[in-house]
Structures are given as C-alpha cells and as structure tokens.
Coordinates of C-alpha atoms in Angstrom, one line a residue:
X1 CA 30.9 -25.3 -36.0
X2 CA 34.6 -25.5 -36.8
X3 CA 36.1 -25.1 -40.4
X4 CA 37.6 -27.8 -42.1
X5 CA 40.3 -26.1 -43.2
X6 CA 42.3 -24.8 -40.3
X7 CA 45.0 -22.2 -39.9
X8 CA 48.6 -22.9 -38.4
X9 CA 47.6 -22.6 -34.6
X10 CA 45.1 -25.3 -35.3
X11 CA 48.4 -27.5 -36.0
X12 CA 49.8 -26.7 -32.9
X13 CA 46.3 -27.1 -30.7
X14 CA 46.5 -30.7 -32.1
X15 CA 49.5 -31.9 -30.8
X16 CA 49.1 -29.5 -27.7
X17 CA 45.5 -31.2 -26.8
X18 CA 47.4 -34.7 -26.9
X19 CA 49.8 -34.1 -25.1
X20 CA 47.9 -32.2 -22.2
X21 CA 45.1 -35.0 -22.4
X22 CA 47.4 -37.8 -22.0
X23 CA 49.9 -35.5 -18.8
X24 CA 46.9 -34.8 -17.0
X25 CA 46.1 -38.3 -16.7
X26 CA 49.6 -39.4 -16.2
X27 CA 49.6 -36.6 -12.8
X28 CA 47.0 -38.9 -11.3
X29 CA 48.9 -42.1 -11.3
X30 CA 50.2 -42.7 -8.3
X31 CA 53.6 -43.7 -9.3
X32 CA 54.4 -40.4 -11.4
X33 CA 52.7 -38.0 -8.5
X34 CA 54.6 -36.2 -6.1
X35 CA 53.5 -36.3 -2.7
X36 CA 51.9 -33.6 -1.0
X37 CA 54.3 -33.3 1.6
X38 CA 57.8 -32.2 1.1
X39 CA 59.5 -35.9 1.6
X40 CA 62.0 -38.3 -0.3
X41 CA 60.1 -39.0 -3.1
X42 CA 61.6 -42.7 -3.2
X43 CA 60.0 -43.5 -0.1
X44 CA 56.3 -43.3 -2.3
X45 CA 57.8 -45.3 -5.2
X46 CA 57.3 -42.1 -7.2
X47 CA 58.8 -41.0 -10.7
X48 CA 59.2 -37.4 -10.8
X49 CA 58.5 -36.1 -14.5
X50 CA 61.1 -33.9 -15.6
X51 CA 60.2 -30.9 -18.3
X52 CA 62.8 -31.7 -21.4
X53 CA 64.1 -28.1 -20.7
X54 CA 65.1 -28.8 -17.6
X55 CA 67.4 -31.5 -19.0
X56 CA 70.2 -28.7 -20.0
X57 CA 73.6 -29.3 -17.4
X58 CA 71.6 -32.2 -15.8
X59 CA 73.1 -35.2 -14.8
X60 CA 71.6 -39.0 -13.4
X61 CA 69.0 -40.6 -14.2
X62 CA 65.8 -38.7 -15.6
X63 CA 62.0 -39.4 -16.4
X64 CA 60.5 -37.4 -19.2
X65 CA 57.5 -37.6 -20.8
X66 CA 57.7 -36.3 -24.3
X67 CA 56.0 -36.8 -28.6
X68 CA 58.8 -38.9 -31.0
X69 CA 59.1 -36.9 -33.8
X70 CA 61.7 -36.2 -36.1
X71 CA 62.8 -32.6 -36.7
X72 CA 66.3 -33.7 -38.9
X73 CA 66.4 -36.8 -41.1
X74 CA 67.7 -39.3 -39.4
X75 CA 67.5 -37.9 -35.9
X76 CA 64.4 -38.6 -33.4
X77 CA 63.4 -35.9 -30.7
X78 CA 61.7 -36.1 -28.0
X79 CA 59.6 -33.0 -28.1
X80 CA 57.2 -31.3 -24.9
X81 CA 55.4 -28.0 -24.2
X82 CA 58.7 -26.6 -22.9
X83 CA 61.9 -27.9 -25.5
X84 CA 62.9 -30.9 -27.7
X85 CA 65.8 -33.0 -27.1
X86 CA 67.9 -35.6 -29.2
X87 CA 67.0 -38.8 -28.4
X88 CA 69.0 -42.1 -28.5
X89 CA 66.4 -45.1 -28.4
X90 CA 68.5 -47.6 -30.1
X91 CA 69.4 -49.7 -26.6
X92 CA 66.2 -48.8 -25.4
X93 CA 64.1 -51.3 -23.5
X94 CA 60.7 -50.8 -25.2
X95 CA 56.8 -52.1 -23.3
X96 CA 54.2 -53.5 -25.4
X97 CA 52.9 -51.8 -28.6
X98 CA 54.1 -49.6 -31.5
X99 CA 56.6 -46.8 -31.1
X100 CA 55.9 -44.2 -34.1
X101 CA 56.7 -41.2 -34.7
X102 CA 53.9 -38.9 -32.9
X103 CA 53.8 -41.4 -30.4
X104 CA 53.7 -39.9 -27.0
X105 CA 56.1 -41.5 -24.7
X106 CA 57.8 -42.1 -20.8
X107 CA 61.3 -42.0 -21.2
X108 CA 63.8 -42.9 -18.8
X109 CA 67.5 -42.1 -18.9
X110 CA 70.1 -39.4 -18.4
X111 CA 72.0 -36.4 -20.4
X112 CA 74.9 -37.1 -22.6
X113 CA 77.7 -35.2 -22.8
X114 CA 77.0 -34.0 -26.4
X115 CA 73.5 -33.1 -25.3
X116 CA 71.8 -36.4 -26.3
X117 CA 69.1 -37.7 -24.2
X118 CA 70.4 -41.7 -23.6
X119 CA 67.1 -43.5 -23.3
X120 CA 67.0 -47.0 -21.3
X121 CA 63.8 -47.5 -20.7
X122 CA 60.5 -46.3 -23.0
X123 CA 57.0 -47.0 -22.7
X124 CA 53.3 -45.3 -23.2
X125 CA 51.8 -43.5 -20.4
X126 CA 49.8 -45.6 -18.1
X127 CA 46.0 -46.0 -18.8
X128 CA 43.2 -45.0 -15.9
X129 CA 40.2 -47.1 -15.2
X130 CA 37.1 -45.5 -16.9
X131 CA 35.6 -45.3 -14.0
X132 CA 38.0 -42.5 -12.3
X133 CA 38.0 -41.2 -15.8
X134 CA 34.1 -40.0 -15.3
X135 CA 34.1 -39.6 -11.6
X136 CA 37.1 -36.9 -11.9
X137 CA 35.0 -35.1 -14.8
X138 CA 31.4 -36.2 -13.3
X139 CA 30.0 -33.1 -14.9
X140 CA 31.6 -33.3 -18.5
X141 CA 29.2 -35.1 -20.9
X142 CA 32.1 -36.8 -23.3
X143 CA 29.7 -38.6 -25.2
X144 CA 27.6 -35.9 -26.5
X145 CA 24.1 -37.1 -25.9
X146 CA 23.3 -34.9 -22.7
X147 CA 24.3 -35.5 -19.7
X148 CA 22.0 -38.2 -17.7
X149 CA 20.6 -38.4 -14.4
X150 CA 21.2 -40.6 -11.5
X151 CA 17.3 -42.2 -11.9
X152 CA 18.3 -42.3 -15.7
X153 CA 21.3 -43.9 -15.1
X154 CA 19.8 -46.8 -12.4
X155 CA 16.7 -47.2 -15.0
X156 CA 19.4 -47.9 -18.1
X157 CA 21.6 -50.3 -16.1
X158 CA 18.0 -52.0 -15.4
X159 CA 17.2 -52.3 -19.1
X160 CA 21.2 -53.5 -20.0
X161 CA 20.7 -56.3 -17.6
X162 CA 17.3 -57.3 -19.0
X163 CA 18.8 -56.9 -22.7
X164 CA 20.2 -60.6 -23.0
X165 CA 19.3 -61.6 -26.2
X166 CA 20.5 -58.4 -28.1
X167 CA 23.4 -59.1 -30.4
X168 CA 25.2 -57.0 -33.0
X169 CA 26.3 -58.6 -36.1
X170 CA 29.6 -56.7 -37.5
X171 CA 31.0 -57.0 -41.5
X172 CA 33.5 -55.1 -42.6
X173 CA 34.7 -55.0 -46.2
X174 CA 31.4 -54.9 -47.7
X175 CA 32.0 -55.2 -51.5
X176 CA 28.5 -54.3 -53.3
X177 CA 29.6 -54.5 -56.6
X178 CA 31.4 -58.4 -55.8
X179 CA 28.8 -61.0 -56.7
X180 CA 30.4 -64.0 -54.3
X181 CA 29.9 -61.2 -51.6
X182 CA 26.7 -60.4 -51.8
X183 CA 25.8 -64.1 -52.3
X184 CA 27.5 -64.8 -49.1
X185 CA 25.4 -61.7 -47.7
X186 CA 22.6 -63.4 -48.6
X187 CA 23.3 -66.8 -46.8
X188 CA 23.9 -64.3 -43.5
X189 CA 20.5 -62.5 -43.8
X190 CA 18.4 -65.3 -44.4
X191 CA 20.3 -67.5 -41.3
X192 CA 19.6 -64.6 -39.1
X193 CA 16.3 -64.2 -40.4
X194 CA 14.9 -67.5 -38.8
X195 CA 17.0 -67.4 -35.6
X196 CA 14.6 -67.0 -32.6
X197 CA 15.5 -63.7 -31.5
X198 CA 17.0 -61.3 -34.7
X199 CA 20.0 -59.3 -33.9
X200 CA 19.3 -56.0 -33.1
X201 CA 22.4 -53.9 -34.8
X202 CA 23.6 -55.1 -38.5
X203 CA 27.0 -52.6 -38.7
X204 CA 28.2 -52.9 -42.1
X205 CA 32.3 -51.2 -42.5
X206 CA 33.3 -49.8 -45.6
X207 CA 34.9 -50.5 -48.0
X208 CA 31.9 -50.5 -50.3
X209 CA 33.5 -51.2 -53.5
X210 CA 36.1 -53.6 -54.5
X211 CA 38.0 -50.4 -56.2
X212 CA 38.8 -47.0 -54.7
X213 CA 36.6 -44.5 -55.2
X214 CA 38.9 -41.7 -56.4
X215 CA 39.0 -39.5 -59.3
X216 CA 39.2 -42.4 -61.9
X217 CA 35.7 -44.1 -60.2
X218 CA 33.8 -43.6 -62.7
X219 CA 31.1 -46.0 -61.9
X220 CA 28.7 -43.8 -59.3
X221 CA 25.5 -44.4 -60.2
X222 CA 26.6 -47.7 -60.6
X223 CA 27.2 -47.9 -57.1
X224 CA 24.3 -46.4 -55.9
X225 CA 22.1 -49.0 -58.1
X226 CA 24.0 -51.5 -56.0
X227 CA 22.9 -49.7 -52.8
X228 CA 19.7 -50.0 -53.6
X229 CA 20.1 -53.9 -54.6
X230 CA 21.4 -54.6 -51.0
X231 CA 18.1 -52.6 -50.0
X232 CA 16.0 -54.5 -51.5
X233 CA 17.3 -57.8 -50.5
X234 CA 17.0 -56.4 -46.8
X235 CA 13.8 -55.5 -47.1
X236 CA 12.9 -59.4 -49.0
X237 CA 13.9 -60.4 -45.1
X238 CA 10.4 -59.1 -43.2
X239 CA 11.4 -59.7 -39.7
X240 CA 15.3 -57.9 -40.0
X241 CA 13.4 -54.7 -41.7
X242 CA 11.2 -54.8 -38.8
X243 CA 13.2 -55.3 -35.4
X244 CA 16.7 -54.7 -36.7
X245 CA 18.9 -51.4 -37.2
X246 CA 21.2 -51.1 -40.3
X247 CA 24.2 -49.2 -39.5
X248 CA 26.9 -48.0 -42.7
X249 CA 30.0 -46.8 -41.3
X250 CA 32.4 -45.8 -44.8
X251 CA 35.9 -47.1 -45.6
X252 CA 39.3 -45.6 -46.6
X253 CA 38.8 -46.4 -50.2
X254 CA 35.0 -45.2 -50.2
X255 CA 33.6 -42.4 -52.1
X256 CA 34.3 -39.3 -50.3
X257 CA 35.7 -35.5 -50.3
X258 CA 39.1 -36.9 -49.5
X259 CA 41.4 -39.6 -47.7
X260 CA 41.8 -37.7 -44.5
X261 CA 40.2 -38.3 -41.1
X262 CA 37.2 -38.2 -39.8
X263 CA 35.7 -39.3 -42.6
X264 CA 32.0 -37.7 -43.1
X265 CA 29.1 -40.2 -43.9
X266 CA 28.2 -41.5 -47.2
X267 CA 26.9 -38.7 -49.8
X268 CA 23.0 -39.1 -50.2
X269 CA 23.2 -39.5 -53.8
X270 CA 24.9 -42.4 -53.3
X271 CA 22.3 -43.9 -50.5
X272 CA 18.8 -42.6 -51.5
X273 CA 17.7 -45.8 -53.3
X274 CA 19.0 -47.8 -50.1
X275 CA 16.8 -45.7 -47.9
X276 CA 13.9 -45.6 -50.1
X277 CA 13.7 -49.9 -49.2
X278 CA 15.0 -49.4 -45.2
X279 CA 14.1 -45.6 -44.1
X280 CA 15.6 -45.9 -40.8
X281 CA 19.2 -47.2 -41.6
X282 CA 21.6 -44.6 -40.3
X283 CA 24.4 -43.5 -42.6
X284 CA 27.3 -42.4 -39.9
X285 CA 30.7 -41.0 -40.1
X286 CA 34.2 -42.6 -39.3
X287 CA 34.8 -43.0 -36.7
X288 CA 31.5 -43.8 -35.5
X289 CA 30.3 -44.0 -31.7
X290 CA 26.9 -45.7 -30.2
X291 CA 25.9 -45.7 -26.9
X292 CA 24.3 -48.7 -26.0
X293 CA 22.3 -48.3 -22.8
X294 CA 25.4 -47.4 -20.4
X295 CA 28.1 -49.1 -22.5
X296 CA 30.3 -47.0 -25.1
X297 CA 31.2 -48.7 -28.3
X298 CA 33.7 -47.0 -30.6
X299 CA 33.5 -48.5 -34.2
X300 CA 36.7 -47.1 -36.7
X301 CA 37.6 -48.2 -40.2
X302 CA 41.1 -48.0 -41.1
X303 CA 43.5 -50.1 -42.3
X304 CA 45.4 -49.1 -39.3
X305 CA 47.9 -52.4 -38.5
X306 CA 49.9 -52.6 -42.2
X307 CA 50.3 -48.5 -41.3
X308 CA 51.5 -49.1 -38.0
X309 CA 54.3 -51.7 -38.6
X310 CA 55.4 -49.8 -41.3
X311 CA 56.0 -46.3 -39.4
X312 CA 57.7 -48.2 -36.3
X313 CA 60.7 -46.9 -35.3
X314 CA 62.2 -50.2 -33.6
X315 CA 60.9 -53.6 -33.2
X316 CA 57.9 -54.1 -30.9
X317 CA 58.7 -56.1 -27.4
X318 CA 58.1 -60.0 -27.8
X319 CA 58.4 -59.9 -23.9
X320 CA 54.5 -59.8 -23.2
X321 CA 53.1 -60.7 -26.2
X322 CA 54.4 -61.2 -29.9
X323 CA 50.8 -60.6 -31.9
X324 CA 50.8 -57.7 -33.8
X325 CA 47.0 -56.7 -33.4
X326 CA 47.8 -56.7 -29.5
X327 CA 50.3 -54.3 -29.9
X328 CA 47.7 -52.1 -31.9
X329 CA 46.0 -52.1 -29.4
X330 CA 47.8 -51.3 -26.4
X331 CA 48.9 -48.0 -28.8
X332 CA 45.8 -46.7 -29.2
X333 CA 44.1 -47.3 -25.8
X334 CA 47.5 -45.7 -24.2
X335 CA 47.7 -43.0 -26.4
X336 CA 43.8 -42.2 -25.8
X337 CA 44.3 -42.1 -29.8
X338 CA 42.7 -44.1 -32.6
X339 CA 45.4 -43.0 -35.0
X340 CA 48.5 -41.6 -33.5
X341 CA 50.5 -42.2 -36.9
X342 CA 52.3 -39.4 -38.4
X343 CA 50.2 -36.5 -40.4
X344 CA 52.3 -37.4 -43.5
X345 CA 51.5 -41.3 -43.2
X346 CA 47.2 -40.3 -42.3
X347 CA 46.0 -36.3 -42.7
X348 CA 43.7 -35.5 -40.0
X349 CA 41.9 -32.3 -40.6
X350 CA 43.1 -30.5 -37.6
X351 CA 40.1 -28.8 -36.3
X352 CA 38.7 -32.0 -36.4
X353 CA 41.3 -34.4 -34.5
X354 CA 39.4 -34.6 -30.8
X355 CA 36.8 -36.9 -33.0
X356 CA 39.9 -39.7 -32.6
X357 CA 40.1 -39.5 -29.3
X358 CA 39.1 -42.3 -27.1
X359 CA 39.1 -40.8 -23.2
X360 CA 37.5 -42.2 -21.0
X361 CA 38.1 -45.2 -22.6
X362 CA 34.9 -46.9 -24.2
X363 CA 34.2 -50.5 -23.2
X364 CA 34.5 -51.8 -27.0
X365 CA 36.7 -50.6 -29.4
X366 CA 35.8 -52.6 -33.3
X367 CA 38.9 -51.8 -35.3
X368 CA 37.9 -53.1 -39.0
X369 CA 40.6 -53.8 -40.6
X370 CA 41.7 -55.5 -44.0
X371 CA 44.1 -58.0 -41.4
X372 CA 42.7 -61.4 -40.0
X373 CA 40.0 -61.3 -37.2
X374 CA 41.3 -61.0 -34.0
X375 CA 39.4 -60.0 -30.2
X376 CA 41.4 -59.3 -27.8
X377 CA 40.6 -58.1 -24.2
X378 CA 43.1 -55.4 -22.8
X379 CA 42.1 -54.0 -19.7
X380 CA 38.8 -54.5 -19.3
X381 CA 38.7 -52.9 -23.0
X382 CA 36.8 -55.2 -25.4
X383 CA 38.6 -55.3 -28.9
X384 CA 38.6 -57.2 -32.0
X385 CA 38.6 -56.8 -35.7
X386 CA 36.0 -58.5 -37.4
X387 CA 38.1 -59.4 -40.5
X388 CA 37.7 -58.9 -44.0
X389 CA 34.5 -60.2 -45.2
X390 CA 34.7 -60.2 -49.3
X391 CA 38.2 -61.7 -48.5
X392 CA 37.6 -64.2 -46.3
X393 CA 34.1 -64.2 -45.6
X394 CA 34.4 -63.4 -42.1
X395 CA 32.5 -61.5 -39.6
X396 CA 31.7 -60.7 -35.9
X397 CA 28.5 -61.7 -33.8
X398 CA 28.9 -59.5 -30.7
X399 CA 26.7 -59.6 -27.5
X400 CA 27.0 -56.1 -25.5
X401 CA 25.2 -57.6 -22.6
X402 CA 27.9 -60.3 -21.8
X403 CA 30.6 -58.2 -24.3
X404 CA 31.1 -61.7 -25.5
X405 CA 32.5 -61.7 -29.0
X406 CA 31.7 -64.6 -31.7
X407 CA 34.5 -64.8 -34.1
X408 CA 33.3 -66.5 -37.3
X409 CA 33.1 -67.2 -40.9
X410 CA 31.2 -68.6 -43.7

C-alpha cells in the first residue's frame, strides 16, 4: 500500500509517468514514428520528435513534445525528460482543447537566436484507439478486476447483447439538506418505481450538502440523519430496493480529509443509517470506475470546466467547436488524465496520480460538473455531464448497451 504522504521523488514520478504514458502512445502513431529502414522521412509523411536538449544550436523547423510549465513568472517553458526551453506561444495556431500549465503538447516551431523556441503550431498528442492499446498490452489488467479468459469475454459479450433494458440514472449535486431537492428526488424515484423495467443502477454524485463540509461545518450528525431519510425514502419503493443498485460518489465540497484528488469514499459514520435501509449500496471513491460487462465506465465529480477555463493560457480555438464542454472532453482524453491542471489549482496525492489516468480510453466518461448538462461523442468515447440536480433539476438516463444518453429534467 502506497503512503498518502509521498516524498520528493513521488512528485517527480507523477510528471514523468504522465509524460512517458503519452510518449509511448505517440511512438506508435504512424505520423510520428520513424521508418524502420534508413530513408527520407518525408516519403512516409512522418514527423520526427526532437528531444528539447537537441534544439541548442539547431536551425529550421522542429517538432518537440513537452509539458507546459512556468519556471519564471510570466515566462512559459516546454519541458521533456532531457531539458527545458522557453517557448513563445503568442502566435501559435492551436487545435481543439484547453492549453494550460501541466498539459503536454506537441509543438512545431524553430529556435530563435535569443534561445526562445518560437511555436508555429501546437496541439495535443494524438489519441489511440482502445482496441489498439488493449492489444498492445494484452497481458496487463488495467481495470484491476482480474484478467478474463477468452471464454469469459465471449460470455460477457453475449450477456451485454441481451441486456437491452439496462438503464443507469445519474444525478449530480444531490443536496440532502434542501427540501425542494428531496421532493424532486421523490418524484423521480416514484416515476421509475412504476416503469416496466426499473433502472439497474442509480448513481448519486455529490455534493450531498448545500454548504461546504469544511472546518466551519458543524452539522455532521444532521448530515448523517439526512442520509438516513434518503435510505428510508428509497426503501419505501419496493421494486427499486429489490432490483436496483445504488452508487454514491463524493463531490469536491463533501466531507473528507481535504480537497485533494483522488477523494476517499464518504465515512461510515455518515452513511451508517442509510445502509441500515439499503445494505447493498456502494459508497465509492472519486473518481470511480465500474465494469459493465465488456465496457469500462468512469465517473468523475469535479467542477473542471470553470477551473480549466480560468487556467487557460490562450483563448481556445473556435475552428472545430466553440462549445467549452467539447474543449474539456478533448483535453482530458488527449491527456489521458481526468485533471491535467497545475497542482496549485487542484492538489493531487502524488502517489495516487495513476488513479486519474484514463488509459486505455474508457468507453464512457461521466463528468459531473456544476455547469449545464451536455453530451458529446468524441472519437468513439461517450462523454456527458448530468448537470446540477439541485440547481437545475437535471439528470441523465443512460442506456449502456446502446450507449444512448437521454438528457432529462423535471
């Protein structure tokens, strides 16, 4: 078991592992892989990645891969495992996504006489299909649930094909101390109690209180009893209690040791009364990964959109899309990381940064956010934000078999 408090080397490992993960993915991309036999690279349409250390004294166009960092106030650098170079991003043509500190980019440009790397074009490392990643590392169990035999995989495919009626109901920002929220929740539970096939899973994402559970929060016993009331409300719907599962994921302002990621599950003291009514409920960490037959689904509750937009170093490109949610999805998928923000903006437990990696790419990513609900299919990955239930009465009904997202509201 890794310690919560890592030493200095753990912070170095955090950045190195992020870089190497994307670099090994890039090395398999045909546009950036060198030909096996010695020949003109231009014949293959390939771009050779130069180590930043090799830029000294070089002229002409070069491709580099580096992490954007601010080593001096107001001066941005590109860093790889060999060196760092000051970069001028002011005139760069960029691709879709939010370019912030800590994001890893591919940059094409040239060294100026004053030692600054003038960036002409800048983008994120290209994505890799999940099937290609899984095939490349066929012996590695990325999910952590145990490797499956070929026969077991075939059986799961058959079961998934038959589960056409399975549905997940996902709500974010469920304030248990808000009377209107609880009344709306009762309407939803009563509605799904009377449908022909009840949902197989209800996902409740935090925050579970309208006030941040910080040092000035003195109502832990009240929150405990509110979870008890929720359990009593659910148990009153007999079909849901018997046939549905309930998953709880803490939000950024919920009770916990601190505001760092990943967040541990809600403490037993808070959930005990609820579990007396619903003993099979699952209280998970944030982020949370579940396996649905052959699919991998990731749930992440964090107000990422606001923070990403504030941390952006340059206005996002509007060439492909002007939707901020689509820029967010592009950023986290290309970075293979749920929270590629500076550690000063969002602290991360150094030893557990791997919990935020999304590699190989999952089939579905649920991004619980306070912003308006959205759904977006990006390179075969289904991404959606269920919206803020307490603020907008919005939620999502998701059918994993067909990966159909139904944006709903009361």
